[in-house]
mmCIF file of C-alpha atoms and ligand atoms in Angstrom:
data_model
loop_
_atom_site.group_PDB
_atom_site.id
_atom_site.type_symbol
_atom_site.label_atom_id
_atom_site.label_comp_id
_atom_site.label_asym_id
_atom_site.label_seq_id
_atom_site.Cartn_x
_atom_site.Cartn_y
_atom_site.Cartn_z
ATOM 1 C CA UNK A 1297 74.488 116.541 -18.090
ATOM 2 C CA UNK A 1298 76.017 119.995 -18.200
ATOM 3 C CA UNK A 1299 79.740 120.227 -18.840
ATOM 4 C CA UNK A 1300 81.978 119.851 -15.771
ATOM 5 C CA UNK A 1301 83.355 123.106 -14.404
ATOM 6 C CA UNK A 1302 87.070 122.486 -13.953
ATOM 7 C CA UNK A 1303 88.673 124.492 -11.147
ATOM 8 C CA UNK A 1304 91.426 122.000 -10.310
ATOM 9 C CA UNK A 1305 94.042 124.317 -11.789
ATOM 10 C CA UNK A 1306 94.527 127.241 -14.171
ATOM 11 C CA UNK A 1307 96.534 124.865 -16.375
ATOM 12 C CA UNK A 1308 93.290 123.455 -17.849
ATOM 13 C CA UNK A 1309 92.584 126.492 -20.064
ATOM 14 C CA UNK A 1310 92.316 125.880 -23.810
ATOM 15 C CA UNK A 1311 93.428 127.940 -26.792
ATOM 16 C CA UNK A 1312 90.742 130.324 -28.044
ATOM 17 C CA UNK A 1313 89.807 130.276 -31.788
ATOM 18 C CA UNK A 1314 91.707 133.558 -32.308
ATOM 19 C CA UNK A 1315 94.754 132.065 -30.587
ATOM 20 C CA UNK A 1316 94.630 128.992 -32.839
ATOM 21 C CA UNK A 1317 94.582 131.289 -35.877
ATOM 22 C CA UNK A 1318 97.616 133.183 -34.572
ATOM 23 C CA UNK A 1319 99.383 129.834 -34.092
ATOM 24 C CA UNK A 1320 98.589 128.702 -37.637
ATOM 25 C CA UNK A 1321 99.946 131.935 -39.090
ATOM 26 C CA UNK A 1322 103.229 131.884 -37.098
ATOM 27 C CA UNK A 1323 106.506 131.751 -39.023
ATOM 28 C CA UNK A 1324 108.725 129.014 -37.554
ATOM 29 C CA UNK A 1325 112.331 127.778 -37.634
ATOM 30 C CA UNK A 1326 114.684 125.542 -35.662
ATOM 31 C CA UNK A 1327 114.800 126.903 -32.122
ATOM 32 C CA UNK A 1328 117.827 124.814 -31.080
ATOM 33 C CA UNK A 1329 119.691 126.924 -33.676
ATOM 34 C CA UNK A 1330 117.862 129.972 -32.177
ATOM 35 C CA UNK A 1331 116.296 130.412 -35.631
ATOM 36 C CA UNK A 1332 112.590 130.350 -34.818
ATOM 37 C CA UNK A 1333 111.497 133.946 -35.503
ATOM 38 C CA UNK A 1334 108.338 133.665 -33.407
ATOM 39 C CA UNK A 1335 110.179 132.198 -30.406
ATOM 40 C CA UNK A 1336 112.790 134.949 -30.740
ATOM 41 C CA UNK A 1337 110.028 137.552 -30.855
ATOM 42 C CA UNK A 1338 108.398 136.204 -27.687
ATOM 43 C CA UNK A 1339 111.724 136.000 -25.844
ATOM 44 C CA UNK A 1340 112.676 139.554 -26.863
ATOM 45 C CA UNK A 1341 109.233 140.910 -26.092
ATOM 46 C CA UNK A 1342 109.183 139.505 -22.557
ATOM 47 C CA UNK A 1343 112.818 140.409 -21.856
ATOM 48 C CA UNK A 1344 112.054 143.978 -22.868
ATOM 49 C CA UNK A 1345 108.819 144.192 -20.854
ATOM 50 C CA UNK A 1346 110.542 142.895 -17.690
ATOM 51 C CA UNK A 1347 113.765 144.900 -18.123
ATOM 52 C CA UNK A 1348 116.056 141.915 -18.774
ATOM 53 C CA UNK A 1349 118.630 141.426 -21.546
ATOM 54 C CA UNK A 1350 117.458 138.099 -22.929
ATOM 55 C CA UNK A 1351 114.923 135.292 -22.709
ATOM 56 C CA UNK A 1352 114.753 131.545 -23.330
ATOM 57 C CA UNK A 1353 111.650 129.558 -24.280
ATOM 58 C CA UNK A 1354 111.372 126.321 -22.224
ATOM 59 C CA UNK A 1355 108.906 123.425 -22.394
ATOM 60 C CA UNK A 1356 107.622 123.878 -18.802
ATOM 61 C CA UNK A 1357 107.857 126.053 -15.729
ATOM 62 C CA UNK A 1358 109.596 123.276 -13.872
ATOM 63 C CA UNK A 1359 112.325 123.149 -16.498
ATOM 64 C CA UNK A 1360 112.696 126.948 -16.543
ATOM 65 C CA UNK A 1361 113.203 126.964 -12.754
ATOM 66 C CA UNK A 1362 115.531 123.962 -12.846
ATOM 67 C CA UNK A 1363 117.637 125.528 -15.601
ATOM 68 C CA UNK A 1364 117.881 128.771 -13.606
ATOM 69 C CA UNK A 1365 119.025 126.871 -10.509
ATOM 70 C CA UNK A 1366 121.443 124.824 -12.608
ATOM 71 C CA UNK A 1367 123.072 127.942 -14.042
ATOM 72 C CA UNK A 1368 123.215 129.821 -10.723
ATOM 73 C CA UNK A 1369 124.663 127.043 -8.511
ATOM 74 C CA UNK A 1370 127.423 124.382 -8.449
ATOM 75 C CA UNK A 1371 127.231 120.938 -6.805
ATOM 76 C CA UNK A 1372 127.490 121.207 -3.019
ATOM 77 C CA UNK A 1373 126.019 124.730 -2.932
ATOM 78 C CA UNK A 1374 122.855 125.638 -1.048
ATOM 79 C CA UNK A 1375 119.648 127.286 -2.272
ATOM 80 C CA UNK A 1376 117.560 129.410 0.107
ATOM 81 C CA UNK A 1377 113.845 129.048 -0.677
ATOM 82 C CA UNK A 1378 110.493 128.814 1.079
ATOM 83 C CA UNK A 1379 108.980 125.700 2.677
ATOM 84 C CA UNK A 1380 105.878 126.285 0.520
ATOM 85 C CA UNK A 1381 107.758 126.816 -2.738
ATOM 86 C CA UNK A 1382 107.082 124.899 -5.947
ATOM 87 C CA UNK A 1383 110.825 124.456 -6.604
ATOM 88 C CA UNK A 1384 111.081 122.578 -3.300
ATOM 89 C CA UNK A 1385 107.742 120.702 -3.161
ATOM 90 C CA UNK A 1386 106.727 119.974 -6.720
ATOM 91 C CA UNK A 1387 109.801 119.609 -8.907
ATOM 92 C CA UNK A 1388 110.687 116.027 -7.995
ATOM 93 C CA UNK A 1389 113.685 116.920 -5.837
ATOM 94 C CA UNK A 1390 115.247 118.494 -8.919
ATOM 95 C CA UNK A 1391 117.460 120.893 -6.957
ATOM 96 C CA UNK A 1392 119.426 117.920 -5.626
ATOM 97 C CA UNK A 1393 118.991 115.707 -8.659
ATOM 98 C CA UNK A 1394 119.804 118.148 -11.444
ATOM 99 C CA UNK A 1395 122.202 120.490 -9.673
ATOM 100 C CA UNK A 1396 123.580 118.592 -6.653
ATOM 101 C CA UNK A 1397 122.591 121.414 -4.302
ATOM 102 C CA UNK A 1398 120.978 121.350 -0.847
ATOM 103 C CA UNK A 1399 118.154 123.614 0.301
ATOM 104 C CA UNK A 1400 117.612 125.907 3.296
ATOM 105 C CA UNK A 1401 113.903 126.425 3.957
ATOM 106 C CA UNK A 1402 112.283 129.662 5.085
ATOM 107 C CA UNK A 1403 109.014 129.209 7.010
ATOM 108 C CA UNK A 1404 107.436 132.683 7.127
ATOM 109 C CA UNK A 1405 103.642 133.036 6.577
ATOM 110 C CA UNK A 1406 102.226 133.114 3.017
ATOM 111 C CA UNK A 1407 105.518 132.247 1.322
ATOM 112 C CA UNK A 1408 107.183 135.500 2.338
ATOM 113 C CA UNK A 1409 110.964 135.974 2.392
ATOM 114 C CA UNK A 1410 111.816 139.078 4.479
ATOM 115 C CA UNK A 1411 115.356 140.437 4.053
ATOM 116 C CA UNK A 1412 116.368 139.762 7.663
ATOM 117 C CA UNK A 1413 115.260 136.140 7.337
ATOM 118 C CA UNK A 1414 117.169 135.741 4.059
ATOM 119 C CA UNK A 1415 120.276 137.177 5.740
ATOM 120 C CA UNK A 1416 119.938 134.801 8.678
ATOM 121 C CA UNK A 1417 119.702 131.760 6.364
ATOM 122 C CA UNK A 1418 122.837 132.565 4.357
ATOM 123 C CA UNK A 1419 125.839 130.582 5.530
ATOM 124 C CA UNK A 1420 129.063 132.315 6.587
ATOM 125 C CA UNK A 1421 132.088 131.929 4.292
ATOM 126 C CA UNK A 1422 133.578 129.045 6.272
ATOM 127 C CA UNK A 1423 134.534 125.642 4.891
ATOM 128 C CA UNK A 1424 132.279 123.862 7.419
ATOM 129 C CA UNK A 1425 129.201 125.120 5.633
ATOM 130 C CA UNK A 1426 127.649 124.660 2.228
ATOM 131 C CA UNK A 1427 128.181 127.747 0.077
ATOM 132 C CA UNK A 1428 124.894 129.647 -0.203
ATOM 133 C CA UNK A 1429 124.634 130.400 -3.915
ATOM 134 C CA UNK A 1430 121.039 131.405 -4.686
ATOM 135 C CA UNK A 1431 117.864 132.814 -3.151
ATOM 136 C CA UNK A 1432 114.518 131.927 -4.787
ATOM 137 C CA UNK A 1433 111.161 133.546 -4.195
ATOM 138 C CA UNK A 1434 107.715 132.655 -5.627
ATOM 139 C CA UNK A 1435 105.044 135.168 -6.707
ATOM 140 C CA UNK A 1436 102.141 134.524 -6.478
ATOM 141 C CA UNK A 1437 102.569 131.780 -3.881
ATOM 142 C CA UNK A 1438 100.589 128.726 -4.982
ATOM 143 C CA UNK A 1439 100.635 126.928 -1.620
ATOM 144 C CA UNK A 1440 100.148 130.305 0.070
ATOM 145 C CA UNK A 1441 96.650 130.575 -1.453
ATOM 146 C CA UNK A 1442 97.748 132.724 -4.402
ATOM 147 C CA UNK A 1443 99.319 135.290 -2.059
ATOM 148 C CA UNK A 1444 100.991 138.293 -3.684
ATOM 149 C CA UNK A 1445 104.435 139.180 -2.339
ATOM 150 C CA UNK A 1446 104.511 142.700 -0.881
ATOM 151 C CA UNK A 1447 106.633 144.795 -3.281
ATOM 152 C CA UNK A 1448 108.663 146.369 -0.465
ATOM 153 C CA UNK A 1449 109.610 142.927 0.834
ATOM 154 C CA UNK A 1450 110.771 141.856 -2.636
ATOM 155 C CA UNK A 1451 112.866 145.004 -3.021
ATOM 156 C CA UNK A 1452 114.444 144.580 0.416
ATOM 157 C CA UNK A 1453 115.136 140.905 -0.330
ATOM 158 C CA UNK A 1454 116.732 141.871 -3.611
ATOM 159 C CA UNK A 1455 118.952 144.487 -1.929
ATOM 160 C CA UNK A 1456 120.022 142.018 0.745
ATOM 161 C CA UNK A 1457 120.975 139.523 -1.988
ATOM 162 C CA UNK A 1458 122.886 142.168 -3.936
ATOM 163 C CA UNK A 1459 124.820 143.130 -0.766
ATOM 164 C CA UNK A 1460 125.788 139.487 -0.252
ATOM 165 C CA UNK A 1461 126.581 138.893 -3.941
ATOM 166 C CA UNK A 1462 123.775 136.336 -4.317
ATOM 167 C CA UNK A 1463 121.460 136.009 -7.316
ATOM 168 C CA UNK A 1464 117.724 136.462 -6.590
ATOM 169 C CA UNK A 1465 115.495 134.225 -8.745
ATOM 170 C CA UNK A 1466 111.739 134.619 -9.178
ATOM 171 C CA UNK A 1467 109.488 131.635 -9.790
ATOM 172 C CA UNK A 1468 106.926 133.796 -11.529
ATOM 173 C CA UNK A 1469 104.663 131.021 -12.802
ATOM 174 C CA UNK A 1470 101.807 133.350 -11.814
ATOM 175 C CA UNK A 1471 103.663 136.680 -11.864
ATOM 176 C CA UNK A 1472 100.843 137.753 -14.233
ATOM 177 C CA UNK A 1473 98.343 137.493 -11.405
ATOM 178 C CA UNK A 1474 100.646 139.364 -9.020
ATOM 179 C CA UNK A 1475 101.102 142.177 -11.554
ATOM 180 C CA UNK A 1476 97.380 142.341 -12.279
ATOM 181 C CA UNK A 1477 96.725 142.592 -8.550
ATOM 182 C CA UNK A 1478 99.302 145.283 -7.723
ATOM 183 C CA UNK A 1479 99.108 147.196 -11.010
ATOM 184 C CA UNK A 1480 102.881 147.579 -10.781
ATOM 185 C CA UNK A 1481 104.930 148.456 -13.862
ATOM 186 C CA UNK A 1482 106.316 145.222 -15.347
ATOM 187 C CA UNK A 1483 109.816 146.609 -15.878
ATOM 188 C CA UNK A 1484 110.060 148.000 -12.342
ATOM 189 C CA UNK A 1485 108.964 144.580 -11.075
ATOM 190 C CA UNK A 1486 111.199 142.571 -13.380
ATOM 191 C CA UNK A 1487 114.391 144.398 -12.467
ATOM 192 C CA UNK A 1488 113.995 143.374 -8.802
ATOM 193 C CA UNK A 1489 115.232 139.918 -9.859
ATOM 194 C CA UNK A 1490 118.361 138.502 -11.513
ATOM 195 C CA UNK A 1491 116.353 135.800 -13.271
ATOM 196 C CA UNK A 1492 112.646 135.115 -13.756
ATOM 197 C CA UNK A 1493 110.632 132.123 -14.945
ATOM 198 C CA UNK A 1494 107.180 132.905 -16.359
ATOM 199 C CA UNK A 1495 104.522 130.321 -17.258
ATOM 200 C CA UNK A 1496 102.512 130.666 -20.439
ATOM 201 C CA UNK A 1497 100.524 127.590 -19.462
ATOM 202 C CA UNK A 1498 98.760 129.097 -16.427
ATOM 203 C CA UNK A 1499 95.449 130.827 -16.966
ATOM 204 C CA UNK A 1500 96.277 132.348 -20.357
ATOM 205 C CA UNK A 1501 94.777 129.704 -22.650
ATOM 206 C CA UNK A 1502 98.125 128.839 -24.240
ATOM 207 C CA UNK A 1503 98.864 125.116 -24.600
ATOM 208 C CA UNK A 1504 102.411 124.977 -23.150
ATOM 209 C CA UNK A 1505 105.655 126.760 -22.513
ATOM 210 C CA UNK A 1506 107.549 128.983 -20.114
ATOM 211 C CA UNK A 1507 110.072 131.742 -20.615
ATOM 212 C CA UNK A 1508 113.214 132.252 -18.549
ATOM 213 C CA UNK A 1509 114.623 135.795 -18.381
ATOM 214 C CA UNK A 1510 118.038 137.084 -17.317
ATOM 215 C CA UNK A 1511 121.290 138.645 -18.485
ATOM 216 C CA UNK A 1512 122.711 137.727 -21.914
ATOM 217 C CA UNK A 1513 125.463 135.739 -20.210
ATOM 218 C CA UNK A 1514 122.986 133.881 -17.982
ATOM 219 C CA UNK A 1515 120.710 133.017 -20.909
ATOM 220 C CA UNK A 1516 123.666 131.754 -22.981
ATOM 221 C CA UNK A 1517 124.452 129.274 -20.178
ATOM 222 C CA UNK A 1518 120.736 128.493 -19.778
ATOM 223 C CA UNK A 1519 120.638 127.550 -23.474
ATOM 224 C CA UNK A 1520 123.309 124.916 -22.795
ATOM 225 C CA UNK A 1521 121.528 123.669 -19.663
ATOM 226 C CA UNK A 1522 118.230 123.415 -21.594
ATOM 227 C CA UNK A 1523 119.952 121.206 -24.196
ATOM 228 C CA UNK A 1524 121.451 118.991 -21.481
ATOM 229 C CA UNK A 1525 118.027 118.532 -19.856
ATOM 230 C CA UNK A 1526 116.568 117.523 -23.219
ATOM 231 C CA UNK A 1527 114.444 120.641 -23.524
ATOM 232 C CA UNK A 1528 115.744 121.934 -26.854
ATOM 233 C CA UNK A 1529 112.775 121.955 -29.231
ATOM 234 C CA UNK A 1530 112.533 122.767 -32.900
ATOM 235 C CA UNK A 1531 109.645 124.583 -34.673
ATOM 236 C CA UNK A 1532 108.014 125.758 -31.446
ATOM 237 C CA UNK A 1533 107.026 129.119 -32.874
ATOM 238 C CA UNK A 1534 103.482 127.747 -32.962
ATOM 239 C CA UNK A 1535 103.547 127.651 -29.138
ATOM 240 C CA UNK A 1536 105.321 130.996 -28.801
ATOM 241 C CA UNK A 1537 102.672 132.552 -31.075
ATOM 242 C CA UNK A 1538 99.997 131.505 -28.592
ATOM 243 C CA UNK A 1539 101.922 133.320 -25.854
ATOM 244 C CA UNK A 1540 102.395 136.482 -27.912
ATOM 245 C CA UNK A 1541 98.694 136.458 -28.726
ATOM 246 C CA UNK A 1542 97.606 135.926 -25.103
ATOM 247 C CA UNK A 1543 99.856 137.854 -22.781
ATOM 248 C CA UNK A 1544 98.546 141.424 -22.868
ATOM 249 C CA UNK A 1545 94.786 140.814 -23.222
ATOM 250 C CA UNK A 1546 94.601 137.680 -21.110
ATOM 251 C CA UNK A 1547 96.620 139.137 -18.245
ATOM 252 C CA UNK A 1548 94.401 142.200 -18.401
ATOM 253 C CA UNK A 1549 91.274 140.098 -17.960
ATOM 254 C CA UNK A 1550 92.679 138.216 -14.932
ATOM 255 C CA UNK A 1551 90.931 140.822 -12.809
ATOM 256 C CA UNK A 1552 87.758 138.805 -13.509
ATOM 257 C CA UNK A 1553 89.414 135.606 -12.275
ATOM 258 C CA UNK A 1554 90.402 137.412 -9.081
ATOM 259 C CA UNK A 1555 86.885 138.756 -8.513
ATOM 260 C CA UNK A 1556 85.324 135.311 -9.029
ATOM 261 C CA UNK A 1557 87.844 133.673 -6.688
ATOM 262 C CA UNK A 1558 87.071 136.313 -4.085
ATOM 263 C CA UNK A 1559 83.328 135.514 -4.367
ATOM 264 C CA UNK A 1560 84.040 131.807 -3.836
ATOM 265 C CA UNK A 1561 86.196 132.703 -0.817
ATOM 266 C CA UNK A 1562 83.410 134.864 0.666
ATOM 267 C CA UNK A 1563 80.814 132.088 0.470
ATOM 268 C CA UNK A 1564 83.248 129.573 1.934
ATOM 269 C CA UNK A 1565 84.234 131.838 4.815
ATOM 270 C CA UNK A 1566 80.587 132.059 5.886
ATOM 271 C CA UNK A 1567 80.042 128.303 5.636
ATOM 272 C CA UNK A 1568 79.666 126.495 8.993
ATOM 273 C CA UNK A 1569 81.663 123.456 7.787
ATOM 274 C CA UNK A 1570 84.665 125.587 6.800
ATOM 275 C CA UNK A 1571 87.165 126.465 9.525
ATOM 276 C CA UNK A 1572 89.361 128.815 7.584
ATOM 277 C CA UNK A 1573 89.899 130.355 4.137
ATOM 278 C CA UNK A 1574 93.283 131.775 3.133
ATOM 279 C CA UNK A 1575 92.888 135.475 2.241
ATOM 280 C CA UNK A 1576 91.986 135.539 -1.470
ATOM 281 C CA UNK A 1577 94.128 138.043 -3.373
ATOM 282 C CA UNK A 1578 94.290 136.483 -6.834
ATOM 283 C CA UNK A 1579 92.851 133.383 -8.563
ATOM 284 C CA UNK A 1580 93.456 130.698 -5.912
ATOM 285 C CA UNK A 1581 91.107 129.771 -3.066
ATOM 286 C CA UNK A 1582 92.270 127.406 -0.322
ATOM 287 C CA UNK A 1583 89.820 126.424 2.429
ATOM 288 C CA UNK A 1584 90.247 124.153 5.453
ATOM 289 C CA UNK A 1585 87.311 122.042 6.613
ATOM 290 C CA UNK A 1586 86.292 122.266 10.267
ATOM 291 C CA UNK A 1587 86.437 119.434 12.798
ATOM 292 C CA UNK A 1588 89.150 117.553 10.886
ATOM 293 C CA UNK A 1589 86.591 116.588 8.228
ATOM 294 C CA UNK A 1590 88.445 115.158 5.205
ATOM 295 C CA UNK A 1591 88.909 117.224 2.052
ATOM 296 C CA UNK A 1592 87.433 114.341 0.052
ATOM 297 C CA UNK A 1593 83.931 115.098 1.526
ATOM 298 C CA UNK A 1594 83.833 118.481 -0.147
ATOM 299 C CA UNK A 1595 85.654 117.394 -3.318
ATOM 300 C CA UNK A 1596 83.065 114.605 -3.795
ATOM 301 C CA UNK A 1597 80.107 116.936 -3.114
ATOM 302 C CA UNK A 1598 81.486 119.427 -5.648
ATOM 303 C CA UNK A 1599 81.959 116.660 -8.181
ATOM 304 C CA UNK A 1600 78.328 115.558 -7.744
ATOM 305 C CA UNK A 1601 77.373 119.149 -8.550
ATOM 306 C CA UNK A 1602 79.502 119.073 -11.736
ATOM 307 C CA UNK A 1603 82.504 120.917 -10.313
ATOM 308 C CA UNK A 1604 86.091 119.710 -10.153
ATOM 309 C CA UNK A 1605 88.362 121.048 -7.402
ATOM 310 C CA UNK A 1606 91.442 119.547 -5.697
ATOM 311 C CA UNK A 1607 92.173 118.076 -2.298
ATOM 312 C CA UNK A 1608 95.162 120.141 -1.173
ATOM 313 C CA UNK A 1609 96.232 118.281 1.963
ATOM 314 C CA UNK A 1610 94.149 116.041 4.266
ATOM 315 C CA UNK A 1611 91.574 118.718 5.232
ATOM 316 C CA UNK A 1612 92.168 121.424 2.624
ATOM 317 C CA UNK A 1613 90.533 122.032 -0.757
ATOM 318 C CA UNK A 1614 91.765 124.281 -3.571
ATOM 319 C CA UNK A 1615 89.865 126.022 -6.389
ATOM 320 C CA UNK A 1616 91.667 127.956 -9.152
ATOM 321 C CA UNK A 1617 89.783 130.355 -11.437
ATOM 322 C CA UNK A 1618 90.873 131.020 -15.037
ATOM 323 C CA UNK A 1619 90.046 132.071 -18.598
ATOM 324 C CA UNK A 1620 87.539 129.239 -19.176
ATOM 325 C CA UNK A 1621 85.444 129.954 -16.055
ATOM 326 C CA UNK A 1622 82.677 132.549 -16.473
ATOM 327 C CA UNK A 1623 79.969 134.202 -14.362
ATOM 328 C CA UNK A 1624 77.364 131.508 -15.151
ATOM 329 C CA UNK A 1625 79.820 128.877 -13.925
ATOM 330 C CA UNK A 1626 80.445 131.008 -10.839
ATOM 331 C CA UNK A 1627 76.726 131.059 -10.030
ATOM 332 C CA UNK A 1628 76.677 127.247 -10.174
ATOM 333 C CA UNK A 1629 79.726 126.942 -7.920
ATOM 334 C CA UNK A 1630 78.386 129.376 -5.325
ATOM 335 C CA UNK A 1631 74.992 127.671 -5.124
ATOM 336 C CA UNK A 1632 76.595 124.215 -4.872
ATOM 337 C CA UNK A 1633 78.737 125.447 -1.988
ATOM 338 C CA UNK A 1634 75.729 126.987 -0.213
ATOM 339 C CA UNK A 1635 73.804 123.691 -0.647
ATOM 340 C CA UNK A 1636 76.595 121.539 0.791
ATOM 341 C CA UNK A 1637 76.305 120.444 4.435
HETATM 342 C C1 PLP B 1310 102.830 125.462 -12.231
HETATM 343 C C2 PLP B 1310 103.956 126.045 -11.486
HETATM 344 C C3 PLP B 1310 105.271 125.910 -11.954
HETATM 345 C C4 PLP B 1310 105.656 125.180 -13.213
HETATM 346 O O1 PLP B 1310 104.939 124.080 -13.468
HETATM 347 P P1 PLP B 1310 104.958 123.289 -14.871
HETATM 348 O O2 PLP B 1310 103.758 122.456 -14.727
HETATM 349 O O3 PLP B 1310 106.216 122.547 -14.913
HETATM 350 O O4 PLP B 1310 104.852 124.296 -15.972
HETATM 351 C C5 PLP B 1310 106.273 126.516 -11.228
HETATM 352 N N1 PLP B 1310 105.998 127.211 -10.117
HETATM 353 C C6 PLP B 1310 104.742 127.381 -9.650
HETATM 354 C C7 PLP B 1310 104.518 128.196 -8.441
HETATM 355 C C8 PLP B 1310 103.684 126.795 -10.316
HETATM 356 O O5 PLP B 1310 102.445 126.949 -9.842
#
């Protein structure tokens, strides 16, 4: 039996041999004391690239987002975010649980947050209402089929937030893919936001970790919040070294992931049993089966052909391309999809 092709998520990538060597060679120290030189290097490197003052290494993207929310809001405040967002759907209700805040959900297509919609969801300064304290946006949008936020919309959203004195946070778990797609300068992009969480564990081959970026003052508070959440780690330079090794070259090569995802999307959109495919802009493909046929039909057929993908709702299936998926694998996936009835 050939090895399974795993397209359930871009979190399944493994460290390359060169990455493992970089990890072995990394100098380390106690990161709770902020004394791990490799963690400090990664934090500084990303802060500089994205035009922020400081960075903080966190165990996961969920924790980086939750720390950001925790620092930006107080109990009883409200967070404006999208109905499709990870912070709302997939972080275990953490906004309420960790920070005591409520949410206001935006419902625009593809995870978008236009400025006029943001403005309309911000509560007036009146004691009847929760105090709106934060606006969060996601890029790329996982549940939006890997959609890239239009740059103009992000800039207008950012300006609206600045006018209203609200921080604008980016869940940039896959900001790499967005930047690879638009070709935008990382600093110009980064300075649109007051804080950013970036995942090292998505598509890059690195084993774990996320980095939160923001002002020096924000990161100092985030350091405290990370300790409270139990996310202070010690000699994690070995993980940071994997990130330093991967970021530039592995973001550069994401163009291949996007091309392969687009090929999968093309075959699916011509398939008679597929009703609809979300426009494929990056490394995520989401397709809806026609006639209310259950997602499990296609997931099972793919599995029989040696391919793992995910049911993403009752009649939707998701494939995510990544570093460990090559053109030979792509050929197998495309022929299995063409053979499925
Ligand atoms: C994966 C992901 C995260 C963080 O997830 P962790 O598994 O906690 O690292 C955050 N936001 C989005 C959009 C994601 O896809």
